[in-house]
C-alpha positions as a printed Julia matrix, in Angstrom:
307×3 Matrix{Float64}:
   0.0     0.0    0.0
   1.05    3.61  -0.53
   1.94    5.04   2.89
   3.56    8.42   3.4
   4.38   10.88   6.15
   4.1    14.6    5.39
   5.85   17.23   7.5
   5.08   20.93   7.36
   7.48   23.59   8.59
   6.63   26.78  10.42
   7.04   28.77   7.19
   4.72   26.46   5.27
   7.2    24.29   3.38
   6.21   20.63   3.01
   8.53   17.63   3.19
   7.19   14.19   2.37
   8.5    10.66   2.72
   7.12    7.43   1.3
   9.95    5.48   2.92
   8.0     4.66   6.09
   9.8     2.01   8.13
   7.05    1.52  10.7
   4.04    3.37  12.06
   1.15    3.08  14.49
  -2.05    5.14  14.37
  -4.83    5.07  16.97
  -8.29    6.64  16.99
 -11.02    6.0   19.58
 -14.48    7.4   20.25
 -13.54    8.13  23.86
 -10.32    9.96  23.07
 -10.19   13.63  22.11
  -7.38   13.16  19.61
  -5.65   10.68  17.34
  -2.05    9.58  17.84
   0.72    8.75  15.4
   4.07    7.17  16.12
   6.3     6.5   13.13
   9.82    5.9   11.88
  10.71    6.96   8.34
  13.5     8.13   6.07
  13.49   11.85   5.32
  15.85   14.31   3.66
  16.48   17.97   4.46
  14.35   18.2    7.6
  15.31   20.39  10.55
  13.39   19.17  13.64
  13.34   22.68  15.12
  11.36   23.97  12.12
   8.73   21.22  11.88
   5.26   22.19  13.14
   2.86   19.62  11.64
   2.72   15.94  10.67
   0.26   13.97   8.56
  -0.21   10.28   7.81
  -1.58    9.42   4.37
  -2.54    5.89   3.24
  -3.8     5.29  -0.29
  -4.88    8.92  -0.52
  -6.71    8.92   2.86
  -5.36   11.41   5.38
  -5.81    9.6    8.68
  -3.88   11.96  10.94
  -2.97   15.65  11.01
  -1.33   16.84  14.17
   1.25   18.83  16.04
   4.66   17.56  17.05
   5.09   16.01  20.49
   8.59   14.8   19.69
  10.75   14.46  16.6
  14.28   13.14  16.37
  16.32   12.79  13.18
  19.4    10.6   13.21
  22.0    10.46  10.43
  23.74    7.15   9.83
  25.43    5.82   6.73
  24.38    8.87   4.73
  20.7     8.37   5.54
  18.44   10.49   7.78
  15.91    8.52   9.82
  13.14   10.34  11.69
  11.24    9.08  14.71
   8.09   11.06  15.43
   5.31   11.17  17.99
   2.3    13.32  17.16
  -1.17   14.04  18.48
  -3.91   15.53  16.32
  -4.72   19.21  16.72
  -7.85   18.37  18.71
  -5.46   17.51  21.57
  -5.39   21.28  22.14
  -8.96   20.97  23.41
  -7.47   19.1   26.38
  -4.9    21.84  27.0
  -7.08   24.94  27.1
  -9.37   25.91  29.93
 -12.52   28.01  29.99
 -13.41   30.73  32.46
 -15.32   29.11  35.35
 -19.02   29.75  35.77
 -22.42   28.95  34.33
 -22.87   29.46  30.59
 -26.55   29.42  29.62
 -27.92   28.74  26.17
 -24.59   27.68  24.74
 -24.49   25.62  21.55
 -21.63   23.51  20.22
 -21.03   26.18  17.57
 -20.66   28.87  20.23
 -18.48   26.71  22.46
 -16.12   25.89  19.6
 -16.09   29.24  17.79
 -16.23   31.94  20.47
 -13.33   31.14  22.77
  -9.98   30.09  21.31
  -9.1    29.74  17.62
  -7.43   26.35  17.4
  -5.56   25.52  14.18
  -7.32   23.05  11.88
  -9.95   22.11  14.5
 -13.47   22.03  13.06
 -16.83   20.77  14.3
 -20.25   19.67  13.15
 -22.8    22.43  12.7
 -24.98   22.31  15.82
 -26.92   25.38  16.95
 -28.95   23.75  19.74
 -28.98   26.21  22.67
 -31.49   24.35  24.83
 -28.97   23.5   27.55
 -26.25   25.06  29.67
 -22.84   24.08  30.99
 -21.3    24.7   34.36
 -17.58   25.28  33.87
 -15.73   24.12  36.95
 -12.28   25.45  37.81
  -9.42   23.86  35.89
 -11.68   21.97  33.46
 -10.69   21.82  29.81
 -12.61   22.68  26.67
 -12.92   18.96  25.9
 -14.46   18.22  29.3
 -17.07   20.88  28.67
 -17.74   19.59  25.15
 -18.32   16.18  26.76
 -20.78   17.72  29.23
 -22.64   19.7   26.58
 -22.73   16.78  24.14
 -24.18   14.44  26.73
 -26.88   16.88  27.8
 -27.91   17.58  24.21
 -27.72   14.05  22.76
 -27.17   11.55  25.58
 -23.98   10.49  23.79
 -20.23   11.07  23.96
 -18.35   13.37  21.54
 -15.74   11.97  19.19
 -13.39   12.98  16.38
 -14.4    12.33  12.78
 -11.99   12.73   9.87
  -8.97   14.81  10.83
  -9.76   17.12  13.76
 -13.54   17.42  13.34
 -15.49   17.34  16.62
 -18.91   15.68  16.52
 -21.52   15.18  19.24
 -24.0    13.24  17.08
 -23.64    9.98  15.18
 -22.46   10.56  11.62
 -25.67   10.66   9.51
 -24.28    9.12   6.28
 -21.8     6.46   7.39
 -19.95    4.18   5.01
 -20.65    0.47   5.38
 -17.93   -2.16   5.57
 -18.35   -5.93   5.73
 -15.68   -8.59   6.23
 -16.03  -12.33   5.87
 -14.06  -14.86   7.9
 -11.76  -15.44   4.94
 -10.86  -11.74   4.78
  -9.89  -11.44   8.45
  -6.52  -11.97  10.04
  -7.95  -12.06  13.55
 -11.19  -11.55  15.45
 -12.05  -11.63  19.11
 -13.46   -9.86  22.12
 -12.13   -8.19  25.24
 -13.42   -6.78  28.49
 -12.05   -4.1   30.8
 -13.05   -3.45  34.39
 -10.49   -0.94  35.6
 -12.87    2.06  35.48
 -15.99    0.38  36.84
 -17.65    1.73  39.99
 -20.25   -0.26  41.9
 -21.8     2.53  43.99
 -22.04    6.28  43.43
 -22.9     8.68  46.26
 -23.5    12.37  45.48
 -24.02   15.14  48.01
 -27.05   17.44  47.85
 -27.0    21.25  47.89
 -26.43   21.25  51.64
 -23.44   18.94  51.26
 -25.22   15.99  52.84
 -25.07   12.43  51.48
 -27.88    9.9   51.38
 -30.31   11.52  48.96
 -28.52   10.67  45.72
 -27.18    7.13  45.49
 -26.8     4.73  42.57
 -25.88    1.04  42.54
 -24.73   -0.68  39.35
 -25.97   -4.27  39.39
 -23.74   -5.26  36.45
 -20.62   -4.17  38.3
 -21.65   -5.92  41.5
 -22.32   -9.1   39.5
 -18.68   -8.89  38.34
 -17.67   -8.98  42.05
 -16.28   -5.44  41.9
 -16.87   -3.27  44.96
 -15.91    0.36  44.47
 -17.74    3.22  46.21
 -17.29    6.76  44.95
 -18.38    9.91  46.81
 -18.49   13.31  45.12
 -19.97   16.77  45.52
 -23.21   17.8   43.85
 -22.6    17.82  40.1
 -23.6    21.31  39.02
 -24.04   20.15  35.42
 -27.3    18.48  36.42
 -29.01   20.96  38.73
 -32.26   20.61  36.78
 -32.31   16.88  37.52
 -29.56   15.84  39.99
 -30.4    12.14  39.74
 -29.22   12.22  36.12
 -25.72   13.03  37.35
 -25.52    9.52  38.83
 -26.66    7.98  35.55
 -24.04    9.95  33.62
 -21.18    9.06  35.97
 -22.14    5.4   35.75
 -22.15    5.51  31.94
 -18.82    7.31  31.97
 -17.24    4.67  34.19
 -18.62    1.93  31.91
 -16.93    3.3   28.76
 -15.42    0.6   26.6
 -16.52   -2.2   28.94
 -16.91   -4.79  26.15
 -14.95   -4.63  22.91
 -15.44   -6.85  19.85
 -12.71   -6.53  17.24
 -11.3    -7.83  13.99
  -8.26   -7.14  11.86
  -7.45   -7.43   8.18
  -4.56   -6.75   5.83
  -4.61   -3.24   4.33
  -6.75   -0.17   4.99
 -10.05    0.56   3.26
 -10.89    4.05   4.54
 -12.88    3.32   7.71
 -13.56    6.08  10.23
 -15.29    6.39  13.58
 -19.09    6.12  13.36
 -18.96    4.18  10.1
 -20.77    0.83  10.12
 -18.97   -2.52  10.14
 -20.12   -6.13   9.93
 -18.05   -9.19  10.8
 -18.79  -12.41  12.62
 -21.75  -11.79  14.95
 -21.46   -8.01  14.49
 -24.02   -6.61  12.05
 -23.78   -2.97  10.91
 -22.53   -1.53  14.21
 -20.7     1.76  14.66
 -16.9     1.63  14.57
 -15.66    2.83  17.95
 -11.92    2.26  17.67
  -9.52    2.22  14.75
  -5.89    1.08  14.87
  -3.71    1.03  11.77
  -0.11   -0.17  11.9
   2.48   -0.91   9.3
   6.01   -2.03   8.59
   7.94   -3.69   5.78
   5.54   -6.63   6.23
   2.54   -4.5    5.19
  -0.39   -2.6    6.7
  -2.85   -4.05   9.22
  -6.11   -2.44  10.32
  -7.92   -3.35  13.52
 -11.57   -2.3   13.89
 -13.48   -2.42  17.16
 -17.06   -1.9   18.27
 -17.99   -1.25  21.89
 -20.87   -2.65  23.9
 -21.27   -0.31  26.85
 -23.79    2.23  28.12
 -23.1     4.81  25.4
 -23.08    2.07  22.74
 -25.5    -0.54  24.14
């Protein structure tokens, strides 16, 4: 397959390499950004001048991000680069909003009226029916999560390169893989985030009025009690705070996955069928490559955001 890494300097010059020795790309519905780690041969690059990195496979741009680290080593007359990059939406996790209540805020207003972030876009959503309570030291992404949940009951994710969405993609592509086309398939479970009992204080700071017990977690023999202050995001219906925190702790509980040779252009919120999975939303995408070829792993989640 045609795989290349493109680097862009601070003054706008572009350097490209199709001599990619190895790479790993990860995208997940519960992560605010994509990640790229790669090793490749490049000529004429000065690490101090590089500002952007992109991964392109068969004409699909999977990743466009800023530089976390870049090292170029010369040996035997050849320059080899090792790069680590996060997509530009990672900046949503590194910028905070002024604390306080923001009434009637839409996704458009939240994304457009605070900080201009390079290359970060979003779906067009003008719904102003809700509010957000910005706590001290919370990031833009945390508040997008809060707003997205209150407007849609779902969790925001990144579509394409650096596009924030809070709704399921309305015109997804459909992908189907037979047993003969797959390299692997399987399932996995994680329990590290699960909480059995949530206890939230009321306005007076007293506990006992807002409690939630997760029967599924208790059935897994996990006992974890969590106490927290009244969640100001849900003042109109405090009991919903417990439901949200339970869903949040249950993220990615069950994962069903498959892998195949190559990459066919899948993205988050597209539909995939394989084995017992029939037209379910792609929740995680991992693409890796080396001299042996390119392998794509697709996952769907069965949890409380994706039941």
